[in-house]
Amino acid sequence: RITRTTSTSIQIESYPGANFRNLRRVLSKSKITGSPETVIISLGINDRTAKFEETTINEIKALARKLNSVFPNSKIFIPSLNFSPKLYNTEKDNLRRINEALDSLSGITIIPPLDSSVFRTSLQDNIHWLDSTANKMLKHWLEYLNWMGVRI
């Protein structure tokens, strides 16, 4: 959970447990007013057990279309997934495939993963970020946007 932001121009929305399909449905029902300059969408870990070829790849593509239609004038970023090496091999393989699929989306820029040496998850489930990791993640994303010349 992100506990600190470095700017008053940042709005954080959290949907614990959401997957690609859930976010697409939320966006379909939302009444977005205004046009943010930059949108960062971080998700994918909750699709780690889904059948990639049958569902996940189609949900990723559908979400990308929805993001581009809901935020037509925004720069859209999706961070590459960091994940614990302690996950099951099938989950790690799925998450690698999700990262590859995200890399191929048009109209969306991928933020490289946080350095694995500072990425930590809860020992209880190896999924949920520690608060310190979440804050490092946000800092990493903002530094990447700055490097890309995106105003924050």
Tab-separated table of N, CA and C in Angstrom:
chain	number	residue	atom	x	y	z
A	1	ARG	N	0.847	-1.169	0.000
A	1	ARG	CA	0.000	0.000	0.000
A	1	ARG	C	0.888	1.227	0.000
A	2	ILE	N	0.605	2.142	-0.904
A	2	ILE	CA	1.373	3.388	-0.978
A	2	ILE	C	0.909	4.285	0.159
A	3	THR	N	1.842	4.711	0.980
A	3	THR	CA	1.487	5.521	2.146
A	3	THR	C	1.946	6.968	2.020
A	4	ARG	N	2.742	7.264	0.998
A	4	ARG	CA	3.235	8.629	0.811
A	4	ARG	C	3.179	9.001	-0.655
A	5	THR	N	2.836	10.248	-0.908
A	5	THR	CA	2.997	10.785	-2.253
A	5	THR	C	3.868	12.014	-2.143
A	6	THR	N	4.500	12.349	-3.234
A	6	THR	CA	5.428	13.473	-3.227
A	6	THR	C	4.839	14.707	-3.880
A	7	SER	N	3.584	14.631	-4.280
A	7	SER	CA	2.989	15.737	-5.014
A	7	SER	C	1.494	15.794	-4.752
A	8	THR	N	0.966	17.023	-4.677
A	8	THR	CA	-0.480	17.176	-4.517
A	8	THR	C	-1.203	16.968	-5.834
A	9	SER	N	-0.475	16.858	-6.924
A	9	SER	CA	-1.116	16.647	-8.233
A	9	SER	C	-1.314	15.169	-8.550
A	10	ILE	N	-1.019	14.304	-7.592
A	10	ILE	CA	-1.155	12.864	-7.791
A	10	ILE	C	-2.407	12.374	-7.082
A	11	GLN	N	-3.221	11.626	-7.801
A	11	GLN	CA	-4.405	10.988	-7.226
A	11	GLN	C	-4.202	9.493	-7.326
A	12	ILE	N	-4.381	8.804	-6.220
A	12	ILE	CA	-4.201	7.355	-6.198
A	12	ILE	C	-5.540	6.697	-5.912
A	13	GLU	N	-5.922	5.777	-6.774
A	13	GLU	CA	-7.120	4.969	-6.594
A	13	GLU	C	-6.654	3.532	-6.410
A	14	SER	N	-7.233	2.840	-5.456
A	14	SER	CA	-6.826	1.469	-5.183
A	14	SER	C	-8.028	0.541	-5.256
A	15	TYR	N	-7.845	-0.579	-5.932
A	15	TYR	CA	-8.879	-1.600	-6.060
A	15	TYR	C	-8.257	-2.945	-5.693
A	16	PRO	N	-8.114	-3.212	-4.380
A	16	PRO	CA	-7.470	-4.465	-3.955
A	16	PRO	C	-8.148	-5.688	-4.561
A	17	GLY	N	-7.333	-6.584	-5.062
A	17	GLY	CA	-7.840	-7.822	-5.642
A	17	GLY	C	-8.286	-7.707	-7.086
A	18	ALA	N	-8.214	-6.508	-7.652
A	18	ALA	CA	-8.693	-6.314	-9.031
A	18	ALA	C	-7.790	-7.029	-10.034
A	19	ASN	N	-8.437	-7.470	-11.107
A	19	ASN	CA	-7.686	-8.037	-12.214
A	19	ASN	C	-8.010	-7.230	-13.480
A	20	PHE	N	-7.525	-7.650	-14.618
A	20	PHE	CA	-7.729	-6.895	-15.856
A	20	PHE	C	-9.221	-6.703	-16.152
A	21	ARG	N	-9.985	-7.770	-16.012
A	21	ARG	CA	-11.426	-7.688	-16.295
A	21	ARG	C	-12.118	-6.724	-15.336
A	22	ASN	N	-11.792	-6.805	-14.034
A	22	ASN	CA	-12.418	-5.915	-13.058
A	22	ASN	C	-12.169	-4.454	-13.389
A	23	LEU	N	-10.929	-4.126	-13.730
A	23	LEU	CA	-10.613	-2.728	-14.015
A	23	LEU	C	-11.335	-2.247	-15.274
A	24	ARG	N	-11.411	-3.099	-16.277
A	24	ARG	CA	-12.137	-2.723	-17.494
A	24	ARG	C	-13.594	-2.432	-17.168
A	25	ARG	N	-14.204	-3.241	-16.326
A	25	ARG	CA	-15.607	-3.020	-15.931
A	25	ARG	C	-15.763	-1.737	-15.117
A	26	VAL	N	-14.832	-1.472	-14.214
A	26	VAL	CA	-14.877	-0.230	-13.435
A	26	VAL	C	-14.805	0.968	-14.382
A	27	LEU	N	-13.878	0.914	-15.334
A	27	LEU	CA	-13.747	2.025	-16.283
A	27	LEU	C	-14.999	2.180	-17.149
A	28	SER	N	-15.632	1.076	-17.481
A	28	SER	CA	-16.848	1.137	-18.297
A	28	SER	C	-17.992	1.823	-17.561
A	29	LYS	N	-18.028	1.654	-16.250
A	29	LYS	CA	-19.112	2.224	-15.446
A	29	LYS	C	-18.780	3.611	-14.893
A	30	SER	N	-17.522	4.013	-14.954
A	30	SER	CA	-17.101	5.284	-14.362
A	30	SER	C	-17.447	6.452	-15.259
A	31	LYS	N	-17.732	7.556	-14.627
A	31	LYS	CA	-17.929	8.807	-15.352
A	31	LYS	C	-16.688	9.653	-15.096
A	32	ILE	N	-15.738	9.567	-15.989
A	32	ILE	CA	-14.474	10.285	-15.855
A	32	ILE	C	-14.699	11.716	-16.341
A	33	THR	N	-14.382	12.666	-15.486
A	33	THR	CA	-14.469	14.064	-15.897
A	33	THR	C	-13.056	14.618	-16.018
A	34	GLY	N	-12.863	15.469	-16.984
A	34	GLY	CA	-11.526	16.004	-17.211
A	34	GLY	C	-10.682	15.011	-17.981
A	35	SER	N	-9.490	15.437	-18.244
A	35	SER	CA	-8.575	14.589	-18.993
A	35	SER	C	-7.202	14.656	-18.331
A	36	PRO	N	-6.873	13.658	-17.517
A	36	PRO	CA	-5.564	13.693	-16.871
A	36	PRO	C	-4.446	13.645	-17.911
A	37	GLU	N	-3.348	14.323	-17.612
A	37	GLU	CA	-2.204	14.287	-18.529
A	37	GLU	C	-1.576	12.903	-18.552
A	38	THR	N	-1.510	12.278	-17.363
A	38	THR	CA	-0.807	11.001	-17.220
A	38	THR	C	-1.636	10.054	-16.380
A	39	VAL	N	-1.692	8.799	-16.814
A	39	VAL	CA	-2.397	7.752	-16.071
A	39	VAL	C	-1.425	6.583	-15.920
A	40	ILE	N	-1.285	6.099	-14.680
A	40	ILE	CA	-0.491	4.894	-14.419
A	40	ILE	C	-1.452	3.845	-13.886
A	41	ILE	N	-1.461	2.706	-14.529
A	41	ILE	CA	-2.312	1.593	-14.114
A	41	ILE	C	-1.397	0.440	-13.720
A	42	SER	N	-1.455	0.037	-12.464
A	42	SER	CA	-0.623	-1.065	-11.998
A	42	SER	C	-1.515	-2.242	-11.619
A	43	LEU	N	-1.440	-3.299	-12.398
A	43	LEU	CA	-2.193	-4.503	-12.095
A	43	LEU	C	-1.611	-5.675	-12.869
A	44	GLY	N	-2.128	-6.857	-12.568
A	44	GLY	CA	-1.676	-8.057	-13.264
A	44	GLY	C	-1.375	-9.200	-12.321
A	45	ILE	N	-0.944	-8.889	-11.111
A	45	ILE	CA	-0.571	-9.955	-10.180
A	45	ILE	C	-1.768	-10.858	-9.869
A	46	ASN	N	-2.967	-10.283	-9.889
A	46	ASN	CA	-4.155	-11.079	-9.568
A	46	ASN	C	-4.624	-11.944	-10.738
A	47	ASP	N	-3.931	-11.846	-11.857
A	47	ASP	CA	-4.213	-12.727	-12.994
A	47	ASP	C	-3.170	-13.842	-13.102
A	48	ARG	N	-2.368	-14.007	-12.087
A	48	ARG	CA	-1.251	-14.960	-12.133
A	48	ARG	C	-1.700	-16.406	-12.272
A	49	THR	N	-2.925	-16.723	-11.829
A	49	THR	CA	-3.394	-18.110	-11.905
A	49	THR	C	-4.394	-18.336	-13.045
A	50	ALA	N	-4.735	-17.276	-13.761
A	50	ALA	CA	-5.694	-17.405	-14.862
A	50	ALA	C	-5.061	-18.128	-16.047
A	51	LYS	N	-5.899	-18.662	-16.904
A	51	LYS	CA	-5.410	-19.324	-18.113
A	51	LYS	C	-5.057	-18.248	-19.130
A	52	PHE	N	-3.774	-18.092	-19.371
A	52	PHE	CA	-3.281	-16.978	-20.185
A	52	PHE	C	-3.906	-16.955	-21.578
A	53	GLU	N	-3.790	-18.059	-22.312
A	53	GLU	CA	-4.271	-18.091	-23.697
A	53	GLU	C	-5.787	-17.979	-23.789
A	54	GLU	N	-6.477	-18.519	-22.814
A	54	GLU	CA	-7.943	-18.535	-22.876
A	54	GLU	C	-8.566	-17.213	-22.427
A	55	THR	N	-7.976	-16.589	-21.411
A	55	THR	CA	-8.621	-15.391	-20.865
A	55	THR	C	-7.704	-14.180	-20.744
A	56	THR	N	-6.555	-14.348	-20.164
A	56	THR	CA	-5.729	-13.200	-19.794
A	56	THR	C	-5.331	-12.343	-20.987
A	57	ILE	N	-4.854	-12.942	-22.058
A	57	ILE	CA	-4.400	-12.150	-23.200
A	57	ILE	C	-5.543	-11.315	-23.778
A	58	ASN	N	-6.743	-11.905	-23.838
A	58	ASN	CA	-7.901	-11.159	-24.349
A	58	ASN	C	-8.304	-10.030	-23.408
A	59	GLU	N	-8.214	-10.276	-22.106
A	59	GLU	CA	-8.546	-9.235	-21.125
A	59	GLU	C	-7.539	-8.085	-21.177
A	60	ILE	N	-6.272	-8.398	-21.383
A	60	ILE	CA	-5.247	-7.357	-21.504
A	60	ILE	C	-5.546	-6.475	-22.708
A	61	LYS	N	-5.844	-7.089	-23.835
A	61	LYS	CA	-6.141	-6.325	-25.052
A	61	LYS	C	-7.409	-5.486	-24.882
A	62	ALA	N	-8.443	-6.063	-24.258
A	62	ALA	CA	-9.687	-5.325	-24.038
A	62	ALA	C	-9.467	-4.148	-23.089
A	63	LEU	N	-8.662	-4.356	-22.058
A	63	LEU	CA	-8.363	-3.257	-21.134
A	63	LEU	C	-7.592	-2.151	-21.849
A	64	ALA	N	-6.643	-2.519	-22.685
A	64	ALA	CA	-5.867	-1.507	-23.425
A	64	ALA	C	-6.791	-0.671	-24.304
A	65	ARG	N	-7.721	-1.321	-24.988
A	65	ARG	CA	-8.690	-0.570	-25.812
A	65	ARG	C	-9.522	0.371	-24.953
A	66	LYS	N	-9.971	-0.121	-23.798
A	66	LYS	CA	-10.791	0.689	-22.894
A	66	LYS	C	-9.983	1.869	-22.358
A	67	LEU	N	-8.744	1.638	-21.959
A	67	LEU	CA	-7.902	2.731	-21.455
A	67	LEU	C	-7.721	3.815	-22.513
A	68	ASN	N	-7.445	3.388	-23.733
A	68	ASN	CA	-7.233	4.361	-24.812
A	68	ASN	C	-8.517	5.119	-25.158
A	69	SER	N	-9.678	4.495	-24.944
A	69	SER	CA	-10.928	5.210	-25.242
A	69	SER	C	-11.356	6.110	-24.081
A	70	VAL	N	-11.116	5.681	-22.858
A	70	VAL	CA	-11.497	6.485	-21.694
A	70	VAL	C	-10.533	7.667	-21.492
A	71	PHE	N	-9.270	7.452	-21.812
A	71	PHE	CA	-8.238	8.484	-21.637
A	71	PHE	C	-7.576	8.800	-22.982
A	72	PRO	N	-8.335	9.303	-23.956
A	72	PRO	CA	-7.786	9.485	-25.306
A	72	PRO	C	-6.671	10.531	-25.406
A	73	ASN	N	-6.634	11.463	-24.490
A	73	ASN	CA	-5.630	12.537	-24.547
A	73	ASN	C	-4.559	12.389	-23.480
A	74	SER	N	-4.553	11.258	-22.800
A	74	SER	CA	-3.615	11.035	-21.702
A	74	SER	C	-2.460	10.152	-22.139
A	75	LYS	N	-1.323	10.337	-21.479
A	75	LYS	CA	-0.212	9.396	-21.632
A	75	LYS	C	-0.477	8.273	-20.636
A	76	ILE	N	-0.558	7.055	-21.147
A	76	ILE	CA	-0.902	5.910	-20.307
A	76	ILE	C	0.341	5.051	-20.089
A	77	PHE	N	0.596	4.746	-18.831
A	77	PHE	CA	1.748	3.929	-18.450
A	77	PHE	C	1.269	2.730	-17.644
A	78	ILE	N	1.891	1.593	-17.878
A	78	ILE	CA	1.663	0.399	-17.064
A	78	ILE	C	3.036	-0.119	-16.636
A	79	PRO	N	3.257	-0.223	-15.328
A	79	PRO	CA	4.537	-0.773	-14.866
A	79	PRO	C	4.640	-2.263	-15.155
A	80	SER	N	5.810	-2.675	-15.581
A	80	SER	CA	6.105	-4.090	-15.718
A	80	SER	C	5.969	-4.727	-14.337
A	81	LEU	N	5.459	-5.935	-14.302
A	81	LEU	CA	5.197	-6.584	-13.014
A	81	LEU	C	6.464	-7.051	-12.331
A	82	ASN	N	6.606	-6.644	-11.093
A	82	ASN	CA	7.589	-7.259	-10.203
A	82	ASN	C	6.848	-8.385	-9.495
A	83	PHE	N	7.549	-9.458	-9.199
A	83	PHE	CA	6.909	-10.527	-8.434
A	83	PHE	C	7.971	-11.325	-7.694
A	84	SER	N	7.528	-11.962	-6.637
A	84	SER	CA	8.417	-12.720	-5.771
A	84	SER	C	8.921	-13.981	-6.477
A	85	PRO	N	10.198	-14.283	-6.315
A	85	PRO	CA	10.716	-15.545	-6.865
A	85	PRO	C	10.172	-16.759	-6.109
A	86	LYS	N	9.466	-16.519	-5.000
A	86	LYS	CA	8.921	-17.618	-4.196
A	86	LYS	C	7.547	-18.095	-4.679
A	87	LEU	N	6.992	-17.433	-5.699
A	87	LEU	CA	5.716	-17.886	-6.250
A	87	LEU	C	5.911	-19.228	-6.954
A	88	TYR	N	4.811	-19.921	-7.180
A	88	TYR	CA	4.882	-21.184	-7.934
A	88	TYR	C	5.391	-20.898	-9.343
A	89	ASN	N	6.095	-21.858	-9.922
A	89	ASN	CA	6.647	-21.677	-11.274
A	89	ASN	C	5.573	-21.350	-12.297
A	90	THR	N	4.401	-21.992	-12.180
A	90	THR	CA	3.330	-21.703	-13.138
A	90	THR	C	2.867	-20.250	-13.028
A	91	GLU	N	2.833	-19.720	-11.807
A	91	GLU	CA	2.449	-18.317	-11.601
A	91	GLU	C	3.504	-17.383	-12.179
A	92	LYS	N	4.759	-17.691	-11.927
A	92	LYS	CA	5.843	-16.850	-12.462
A	92	LYS	C	5.836	-16.871	-13.989
A	93	ASP	N	5.597	-18.040	-14.578
A	93	ASP	CA	5.519	-18.130	-16.040
A	93	ASP	C	4.369	-17.270	-16.571
A	94	ASN	N	3.224	-17.331	-15.923
A	94	ASN	CA	2.079	-16.524	-16.328
A	94	ASN	C	2.411	-15.030	-16.228
A	95	LEU	N	3.054	-14.640	-15.149
A	95	LEU	CA	3.390	-13.226	-14.951
A	95	LEU	C	4.417	-12.751	-15.988
A	96	ARG	N	5.344	-13.608	-16.361
A	96	ARG	CA	6.286	-13.260	-17.430
A	96	ARG	C	5.539	-13.057	-18.748
A	97	ARG	N	4.576	-13.928	-19.018
A	97	ARG	CA	3.777	-13.804	-20.244
A	97	ARG	C	2.931	-12.534	-20.221
A	98	ILE	N	2.415	-12.186	-19.054
A	98	ILE	CA	1.663	-10.935	-18.918
A	98	ILE	C	2.576	-9.761	-19.229
A	99	ASN	N	3.780	-9.764	-18.690
A	99	ASN	CA	4.728	-8.673	-18.983
A	99	ASN	C	5.015	-8.584	-20.483
A	100	GLU	N	5.197	-9.723	-21.122
A	100	GLU	CA	5.444	-9.726	-22.575
A	100	GLU	C	4.243	-9.161	-23.333
A	101	ALA	N	3.040	-9.531	-22.917
A	101	ALA	CA	1.828	-9.030	-23.574
A	101	ALA	C	1.690	-7.526	-23.362
A	102	LEU	N	1.980	-7.056	-22.169
A	102	LEU	CA	1.900	-5.619	-21.894
A	102	LEU	C	2.866	-4.850	-22.784
A	103	ASP	N	4.055	-5.417	-22.980
A	103	ASP	CA	5.076	-4.771	-23.828
A	103	ASP	C	4.601	-4.557	-25.257
A	104	SER	N	3.652	-5.362	-25.705
A	104	SER	CA	3.228	-5.297	-27.106
A	104	SER	C	2.025	-4.369	-27.340
A	105	LEU	N	1.489	-3.760	-26.300
A	105	LEU	CA	0.296	-2.925	-26.446
A	105	LEU	C	0.626	-1.597	-27.117
A	106	SER	N	-0.273	-1.142	-27.986
A	106	SER	CA	-0.051	0.158	-28.618
A	106	SER	C	-0.760	1.237	-27.804
A	107	GLY	N	-0.167	2.414	-27.774
A	107	GLY	CA	-0.729	3.540	-27.050
A	107	GLY	C	-0.444	3.514	-25.562
A	108	ILE	N	0.346	2.547	-25.129
A	108	ILE	CA	0.665	2.410	-23.709
A	108	ILE	C	2.170	2.215	-23.571
A	109	THR	N	2.747	2.957	-22.624
A	109	THR	CA	4.184	2.854	-22.365
A	109	THR	C	4.402	2.014	-21.112
A	110	ILE	N	5.352	1.108	-21.186
A	110	ILE	CA	5.655	0.236	-20.049
A	110	ILE	C	6.782	0.843	-19.222
A	111	ILE	N	6.548	0.909	-17.920
A	111	ILE	CA	7.582	1.357	-16.976
A	111	ILE	C	8.385	0.120	-16.584
A	112	PRO	N	9.709	0.182	-16.685
A	112	PRO	CA	10.514	-0.987	-16.299
A	112	PRO	C	10.267	-1.377	-14.835
A	113	PRO	N	10.511	-2.632	-14.496
A	113	PRO	CA	10.272	-3.065	-13.113
A	113	PRO	C	11.234	-2.389	-12.136
A	114	LEU	N	10.794	-2.317	-10.901
A	114	LEU	CA	11.646	-1.854	-9.814
A	114	LEU	C	12.800	-2.848	-9.671
A	115	ASP	N	13.976	-2.355	-9.330
A	115	ASP	CA	15.126	-3.232	-9.129
A	115	ASP	C	14.762	-4.328	-8.124
A	116	SER	N	15.013	-5.561	-8.481
A	116	SER	CA	14.616	-6.693	-7.633
A	116	SER	C	15.302	-6.681	-6.269
A	117	SER	N	16.425	-5.986	-6.149
A	117	SER	CA	17.125	-5.955	-4.861
A	117	SER	C	16.366	-5.165	-3.798
A	118	VAL	N	15.408	-4.328	-4.210
A	118	VAL	CA	14.636	-3.550	-3.235
A	118	VAL	C	13.152	-3.933	-3.237
A	119	PHE	N	12.783	-4.910	-4.057
A	119	PHE	CA	11.390	-5.352	-4.128
A	119	PHE	C	11.140	-6.419	-3.072
A	120	ARG	N	10.181	-6.150	-2.181
A	120	ARG	CA	9.857	-7.092	-1.106
A	120	ARG	C	8.345	-7.260	-1.002
A	121	THR	N	7.939	-8.501	-0.723
A	121	THR	CA	6.528	-8.794	-0.513
A	121	THR	C	6.334	-9.394	0.878
A	122	SER	N	5.075	-9.468	1.268
A	122	SER	CA	4.714	-10.075	2.537
A	122	SER	C	5.158	-11.536	2.543
A	123	LEU	N	5.738	-11.953	3.636
A	123	LEU	CA	6.148	-13.356	3.757
A	123	LEU	C	4.941	-14.280	3.870
A	124	GLN	N	3.773	-13.718	4.209
A	124	GLN	CA	2.569	-14.533	4.360
A	124	GLN	C	2.059	-15.053	3.024
A	125	ASP	N	2.172	-14.217	1.963
A	125	ASP	CA	1.600	-14.654	0.690
A	125	ASP	C	2.518	-14.450	-0.515
A	126	ASN	N	3.633	-13.777	-0.335
A	126	ASN	CA	4.590	-13.500	-1.420
A	126	ASN	C	3.960	-12.718	-2.573
A	127	ILE	N	2.868	-12.018	-2.303
A	127	ILE	CA	2.171	-11.259	-3.333
A	127	ILE	C	2.091	-9.781	-2.976
A	128	HIS	N	1.540	-9.492	-1.795
A	128	HIS	CA	1.316	-8.101	-1.407
A	128	HIS	C	2.628	-7.397	-1.069
A	129	TRP	N	2.775	-6.204	-1.647
A	129	TRP	CA	3.985	-5.417	-1.396
A	129	TRP	C	4.031	-4.969	0.054
A	130	LEU	N	5.234	-4.885	0.585
A	130	LEU	CA	5.413	-4.207	1.868
A	130	LEU	C	5.174	-2.720	1.634
A	131	ASP	N	4.758	-1.984	2.681
A	131	ASP	CA	4.544	-0.538	2.537
A	131	ASP	C	5.803	0.145	2.003
A	132	SER	N	6.957	-0.275	2.515
A	132	SER	CA	8.213	0.342	2.059
A	132	SER	C	8.432	0.080	0.571
A	133	THR	N	8.078	-1.097	0.101
A	133	THR	CA	8.202	-1.420	-1.325
A	133	THR	C	7.229	-0.581	-2.142
A	134	ALA	N	6.006	-0.438	-1.659
A	134	ALA	CA	5.007	0.356	-2.381
A	134	ALA	C	5.489	1.797	-2.555
A	135	ASN	N	6.059	2.354	-1.516
A	135	ASN	CA	6.562	3.727	-1.614
A	135	ASN	C	7.763	3.821	-2.554
A	136	LYS	N	8.627	2.817	-2.539
A	136	LYS	CA	9.750	2.778	-3.485
A	136	LYS	C	9.237	2.625	-4.916
A	137	MET	N	8.172	1.848	-5.068
A	137	MET	CA	7.579	1.646	-6.387
A	137	MET	C	7.068	2.978	-6.942
A	138	LEU	N	6.309	3.717	-6.139
A	138	LEU	CA	5.795	5.014	-6.587
A	138	LEU	C	6.952	5.945	-6.941
A	139	LYS	N	7.957	5.993	-6.108
A	139	LYS	CA	9.118	6.852	-6.387
A	139	LYS	C	9.769	6.445	-7.709
A	140	HIS	N	9.906	5.155	-7.932
A	140	HIS	CA	10.492	4.625	-9.171
A	140	HIS	C	9.670	5.055	-10.384
A	141	TRP	N	8.337	4.906	-10.293
A	141	TRP	CA	7.470	5.298	-11.399
A	141	TRP	C	7.611	6.778	-11.718
A	142	LEU	N	7.605	7.605	-10.672
A	142	LEU	CA	7.696	9.053	-10.879
A	142	LEU	C	9.054	9.452	-11.451
A	143	GLU	N	10.111	8.793	-10.999
A	143	GLU	CA	11.443	9.058	-11.568
A	143	GLU	C	11.483	8.663	-13.039
A	144	TYR	N	10.835	7.563	-13.386
A	144	TYR	CA	10.798	7.137	-14.784
A	144	TYR	C	10.034	8.159	-15.629
A	145	LEU	N	8.894	8.612	-15.133
A	145	LEU	CA	8.136	9.618	-15.860
A	145	LEU	C	8.952	10.884	-16.047
A	146	ASN	N	9.659	11.289	-15.018
A	146	ASN	CA	10.525	12.466	-15.103
A	146	ASN	C	11.602	12.252	-16.171
A	147	TRP	N	12.194	11.066	-16.176
A	147	TRP	CA	13.218	10.735	-17.171
A	147	TRP	C	12.648	10.778	-18.582
A	148	MET	N	11.368	10.395	-18.708
A	148	MET	CA	10.691	10.404	-20.006
A	148	MET	C	10.217	11.814	-20.396
A	149	GLY	N	10.421	12.788	-19.492
A	149	GLY	CA	10.023	14.158	-19.773
A	149	GLY	C	8.555	14.439	-19.524
A	150	VAL	N	7.908	13.596	-18.731
A	150	VAL	CA	6.491	13.784	-18.420
A	150	VAL	C	6.387	14.667	-17.180
A	151	ARG	N	5.589	15.727	-17.289
A	151	ARG	CA	5.371	16.602	-16.144
A	151	ARG	C	4.482	15.921	-15.113
A	152	ILE	N	4.821	16.133	-13.861
A	152	ILE	CA	4.020	15.559	-12.781
A	152	ILE	C	3.536	16.691	-11.893
